[in-house]
Coordinates of N, CA and C in Angstrom, one line a residue:
X636 N 20.8 -4.5 -7.6 CA 19.6 -4.6 -6.8 C 19.4 -3.1 -7.6
X637 N 18.3 -2.8 -8.2 CA 18.3 -1.2 -8.6 C 17.3 -0.6 -7.2
X638 N 18.0 0.5 -6.4 CA 17.2 1.0 -5.4 C 16.5 1.8 -6.2
X639 N 16.4 2.2 -7.0 CA 15.3 3.5 -7.7 C 15.8 5.0 -7.6
X640 N 15.0 5.7 -7.0 CA 15.2 7.2 -7.7 C 15.6 7.6 -6.1
X641 N 16.9 8.4 -5.7 CA 16.9 9.2 -4.2 C 16.5 10.1 -3.7
X642 N 16.4 10.5 -2.8 CA 15.6 11.5 -2.4 C 16.2 11.7 -0.3
X643 N 15.9 12.3 -0.1 CA 16.5 12.6 1.8 C 15.0 13.1 2.2
X644 N 14.7 12.3 3.4 CA 13.4 12.8 4.1 C 14.1 13.4 5.7
X645 N 13.6 14.4 5.8 CA 13.9 15.4 6.2 C 12.7 15.8 7.4
X646 N 13.2 15.7 8.9 CA 12.5 15.8 10.0 C 11.8 16.6 10.0
X647 N 11.0 17.7 10.3 CA 10.6 18.9 10.3 C 9.8 18.9 11.6
X648 N 10.0 20.1 12.5 CA 9.4 20.5 13.2 C 7.9 20.9 12.9
X649 N 7.6 21.9 12.0 CA 6.9 22.4 11.8 C 6.1 22.7 9.9
X650 N 5.2 21.6 9.6 CA 5.6 21.3 8.4 C 5.4 22.5 7.3
X651 N 5.0 23.5 7.7 CA 4.5 24.6 5.9 C 5.1 25.3 6.5
X652 N 6.1 26.0 7.9 CA 6.9 26.9 8.1 C 8.0 26.3 7.0
X653 N 8.6 25.3 6.6 CA 9.3 24.3 6.1 C 9.3 24.4 4.5
X654 N 8.2 24.3 4.2 CA 7.7 24.1 3.1 C 7.9 25.7 2.7
X655 N 7.6 26.6 3.2 CA 7.4 27.8 2.6 C 9.4 28.0 2.5
X656 N 10.0 27.8 3.3 CA 11.6 27.7 2.8 C 11.9 26.9 1.9
X657 N 11.6 25.7 1.4 CA 11.9 25.4 0.5 C 11.5 25.2 -1.0
X658 N 10.0 26.0 -0.7 CA 9.3 27.1 -2.2 C 10.3 28.1 -2.5
X659 N 11.1 28.7 -1.0 CA 11.4 30.1 -1.5 C 13.0 29.5 -2.4
X660 N 13.4 28.3 -2.2 CA 14.8 27.7 -2.9 C 14.6 27.1 -4.4
X661 N 13.2 27.1 -4.5 CA 12.9 26.7 -5.7 C 11.9 25.5 -6.1
X662 N 11.8 25.2 -4.8 CA 11.6 23.4 -4.3 C 9.7 23.4 -4.8
X663 N 9.0 22.9 -5.5 CA 7.6 23.3 -5.7 C 6.8 21.6 -4.9
X664 N 6.0 21.2 -4.2 CA 4.7 20.6 -3.5 C 4.8 19.6 -4.9
X665 N 5.3 18.0 -4.8 CA 4.2 17.0 -6.1 C 3.5 16.4 -5.2
X666 N 3.4 15.6 -3.8 CA 2.4 15.3 -2.9 C 2.3 15.2 -1.8
X667 N 1.8 14.8 -1.3 CA 1.4 15.1 0.4 C 0.2 14.0 0.8
X668 N 0.3 14.9 2.5 CA -0.6 14.0 3.3 C -2.5 15.0 2.4
X669 N -1.9 16.0 2.1 CA -2.7 16.9 2.1 C -4.0 16.9 0.8
X670 N -3.1 16.1 0.1 CA -3.2 15.7 -1.4 C -4.1 14.5 -1.9
X671 N -2.8 13.5 -1.0 CA -3.3 12.1 -1.3 C -4.1 11.2 -0.4
X672 N -4.9 10.7 -1.2 CA -6.1 10.3 -0.4 C -5.3 8.7 -0.1
X673 N -4.4 8.3 -0.9 CA -4.1 6.9 0.2 C -2.8 7.2 1.8
X674 N -2.9 8.0 1.8 CA -1.8 8.2 3.3 C -2.1 9.9 3.2
X675 N -3.0 10.0 4.0 CA -3.2 11.7 4.8 C -2.7 11.8 5.3
X676 N -2.8 12.9 6.4 CA -2.3 13.3 7.1 C -3.0 13.5 8.7
X677 N -2.2 13.4 9.2 CA -3.5 13.2 10.5 C -3.3 14.5 11.9
X678 N -4.0 14.6 12.5 CA -3.3 16.0 13.8 C -1.9 15.2 14.1
X679 N -1.1 14.5 13.8 CA 0.2 14.2 15.0 C 1.1 14.4 13.6
X680 N 1.2 13.2 12.3 CA 2.0 13.1 11.6 C 1.5 14.4 10.1
X681 N 2.0 14.7 9.5 CA 2.2 14.9 8.4 C 3.6 15.1 7.1
X682 N 3.1 15.1 5.7 CA 4.2 15.3 5.1 C 4.5 15.6 3.8
X683 N 5.0 16.4 2.9 CA 4.9 16.7 1.4 C 6.4 16.6 0.8
X684 N 6.0 16.2 -0.2 CA 7.2 15.7 -1.4 C 7.5 16.8 -2.3
X685 N 8.7 17.0 -2.1 CA 9.0 18.3 -2.9 C 9.4 18.6 -4.2
X686 N 10.0 18.8 -5.2 CA 11.0 18.1 -6.5 C 11.8 20.1 -7.0
X687 N 13.1 19.4 -7.4 CA 13.4 21.0 -7.8 C 14.5 20.3 -9.1
X688 N 14.2 20.8 -10.3 CA 14.7 19.4 -11.2 C 14.9 18.1 -10.9
X689 N 15.8 17.7 -10.8 CA 15.9 16.1 -10.3 C 15.6 15.9 -9.5
X690 N 15.8 17.1 -8.5 CA 16.2 16.7 -7.0 C 14.6 16.5 -6.1
X691 N 14.4 15.3 -5.6 CA 13.2 15.0 -4.7 C 13.7 15.6 -2.5
X692 N 13.3 16.1 -2.0 CA 13.3 15.6 -0.7 C 11.4 15.4 -0.2
X693 N 11.6 14.7 1.0 CA 10.3 14.9 1.7 C 11.0 15.5 3.3
X694 N 9.5 16.2 3.2 CA 9.6 16.5 4.9 C 8.4 15.9 5.2
X695 N 9.2 15.8 6.4 CA 8.0 14.4 7.6 C 7.9 15.1 8.9
X696 N 6.9 15.6 9.2 CA 6.4 16.2 10.8 C 5.9 15.1 11.5
X697 N 6.6 14.6 12.8 CA 5.4 13.4 13.5 C 6.2 11.8 13.0
X698 N 6.3 11.6 12.6 CA 6.7 10.1 11.7 C 8.2 10.1 11.7
X699 N 9.3 10.4 12.1 CA 10.8 9.9 11.9 C 10.8 10.3 13.6
X700 N 12.1 10.0 13.7 CA 13.1 10.2 14.8 C 14.7 11.1 14.3
X701 N 15.0 10.9 12.9 CA 16.0 11.5 12.4 C 15.8 11.4 10.7
X702 N 16.5 12.1 10.0 CA 16.7 12.5 8.7 C 17.6 11.0 8.0
X703 N 16.6 10.9 6.9 CA 16.7 9.5 6.2 C 16.7 9.2 5.1
X704 N 18.0 8.8 4.9 CA 18.3 8.3 3.1 C 17.4 7.4 2.3
X705 N 16.5 8.1 1.4 CA 15.3 7.1 1.0 C 15.8 7.5 -0.5
X706 N 15.3 5.4 -1.4 CA 14.9 5.4 -2.3 C 14.0 4.8 -3.1
X707 N 13.3 5.2 -4.2 CA 12.1 5.3 -4.2 C 12.2 4.2 -5.6
X708 N 11.1 2.5 -5.2 CA 11.0 1.5 -6.1 C 9.8 1.1 -6.4
X709 N 10.1 0.2 -7.2 CA 9.0 -0.4 -7.9 C 9.0 -1.8 -7.2
X710 N 10.3 -2.1 -6.5 CA 10.8 -3.3 -6.5 C 10.4 -4.2 -5.0
X711 N 10.3 -3.8 -4.3 CA 10.5 -3.5 -2.7 C 10.6 -4.9 -2.0
X712 N 9.3 -5.5 -2.3 CA 8.9 -7.0 -1.5 C 10.6 -7.7 -2.5
X713 N 10.9 -8.2 -3.8 CA 11.9 -8.3 -3.9 C 14.0 -8.0 -2.8
X714 N 13.4 -6.6 -3.1 CA 14.7 -5.7 -2.3 C 15.1 -6.7 -1.0
X715 N 13.5 -6.3 -0.2 CA 13.6 -6.9 1.0 C 13.9 -8.0 1.4
X716 N 13.5 -9.6 0.5 CA 13.7 -10.9 0.3 C 15.6 -10.5 0.0
X717 N 15.7 -10.2 -0.8 CA 17.5 -10.3 -1.1 C 17.9 -9.2 0.1
X718 N 17.9 -8.5 0.4 CA 18.6 -8.0 1.9 C 18.1 -8.7 3.1
X719 N 17.2 -9.5 3.2 CA 16.8 -10.4 4.3 C 18.3 -11.7 4.3
X720 N 18.6 -11.6 2.6 CA 19.5 -12.7 2.7 C 20.7 -12.7 2.4
X721 N 20.8 -11.4 2.8 CA 22.8 -11.3 3.1 C 22.7 -10.4 4.1
X722 N 21.9 -11.0 5.5 CA 21.7 -10.7 6.9 C 21.8 -8.9 7.1
X723 N 21.1 -8.4 6.5 CA 20.9 -6.3 7.0 C 19.3 -7.2 7.6
X724 N 19.4 -6.5 9.2 CA 18.3 -6.5 9.4 C 17.2 -5.5 9.4
X725 N 16.4 -5.8 8.9 CA 15.7 -4.6 8.8 C 14.7 -3.9 9.8
X726 N 14.8 -3.0 10.1 CA 13.9 -1.8 11.4 C 12.2 -2.2 11.3
X727 N 12.0 -1.9 9.8 CA 10.8 -2.6 9.8 C 10.9 -3.1 7.9
X728 N 9.9 -3.5 8.1 CA 9.2 -4.9 6.7 C 7.9 -4.2 6.4
X729 N 7.5 -4.9 5.1 CA 6.8 -4.7 4.4 C 6.2 -6.1 3.9
X730 N 4.7 -5.7 3.5 CA 4.3 -7.1 2.9 C 3.4 -6.9 2.2
X731 N 3.5 -8.4 1.2 CA 2.1 -7.7 -0.1 C 0.7 -7.2 0.6
X732 N 0.2 -6.8 1.4 CA -1.4 -6.5 2.0 C -0.6 -5.1 1.6
X733 N 0.4 -4.5 2.0 CA 0.4 -3.3 2.5 C 0.4 -2.3 1.2
X734 N -0.7 -1.2 0.7 CA -1.2 -0.7 -0.2 C 0.5 0.5 -0.7
X735 N 0.7 0.9 0.8 CA 2.1 1.9 0.6 C 3.5 1.1 1.1
X736 N 3.6 0.4 0.6 CA 5.2 -0.7 1.0 C 6.2 0.5 1.4
X737 N 6.9 -0.1 2.3 CA 8.3 0.9 2.4 C 8.9 -0.1 3.4
X738 N 10.0 -0.2 3.6 CA 11.3 -0.8 4.1 C 12.1 -0.2 4.8
X739 N 12.8 -0.4 6.0 CA 13.7 0.6 6.6 C 15.0 -0.1 7.4
X740 N 15.9 0.2 7.5 CA 17.3 -0.7 7.4 C 18.6 0.4 7.5
X741 N 19.4 0.2 8.8 CA 20.5 1.4 8.6 C 22.0 0.3 8.1
X742 N 22.8 1.6 8.0 CA 24.4 1.5 7.8 C 24.6 1.0 8.8
X743 N 26.1 0.7 9.0 CA 27.0 0.3 9.9 C 26.7 1.1 11.3
X744 N 26.6 2.6 10.5 CA 26.9 3.4 11.9 C 25.3 4.3 12.4
X745 N 24.9 3.4 11.9 CA 23.4 4.1 12.3 C 22.6 4.8 11.3
X746 N 23.1 5.4 9.9 CA 22.8 5.8 9.3 C 21.1 5.6 8.3
X747 N 20.1 5.6 8.6 CA 19.2 4.8 8.1 C 18.6 5.0 7.1
X748 N 18.1 4.1 6.5 CA 17.8 4.0 4.8 C 16.6 3.2 4.5
X749 N 15.6 4.2 3.7 CA 14.4 3.6 3.8 C 14.3 3.3 2.1
X750 N 13.1 2.2 1.9 CA 13.2 2.2 0.4 C 11.5 2.0 0.7
X751 N 10.9 2.9 -0.4 CA 9.4 3.0 -0.5 C 8.8 2.9 -1.6
X752 N 8.0 2.4 -1.9 CA 7.4 2.0 -3.1 C 6.7 3.6 -4.0
X753 N 7.1 3.6 -5.5 CA 6.3 4.6 -6.0 C 4.9 4.1 -6.8

């Protein structure tokens, strides 16, 4: 099963302060709700994707309860069916009707894993 590119989704309290911090470490904003017309920021939920060399992180304000291991794949629906066939319980499922497809499940220790379609 090809999971795709790995990144870490980090829960933050103040998106702009966090962006500034990671920019000081050499990260650059490459996507986010301030520029992405398909998934805009709201008053309560904001997100940014940052990149440094081959490493990507996502900063999420008001969207998740905990940090999440994230993989970006182009095959979300097939992976979802594969996981269900292995009796892995999904916290969040997706459908072919969604423009921004993602699924969330957890490992045996409760660490959440999200697969996002890129």
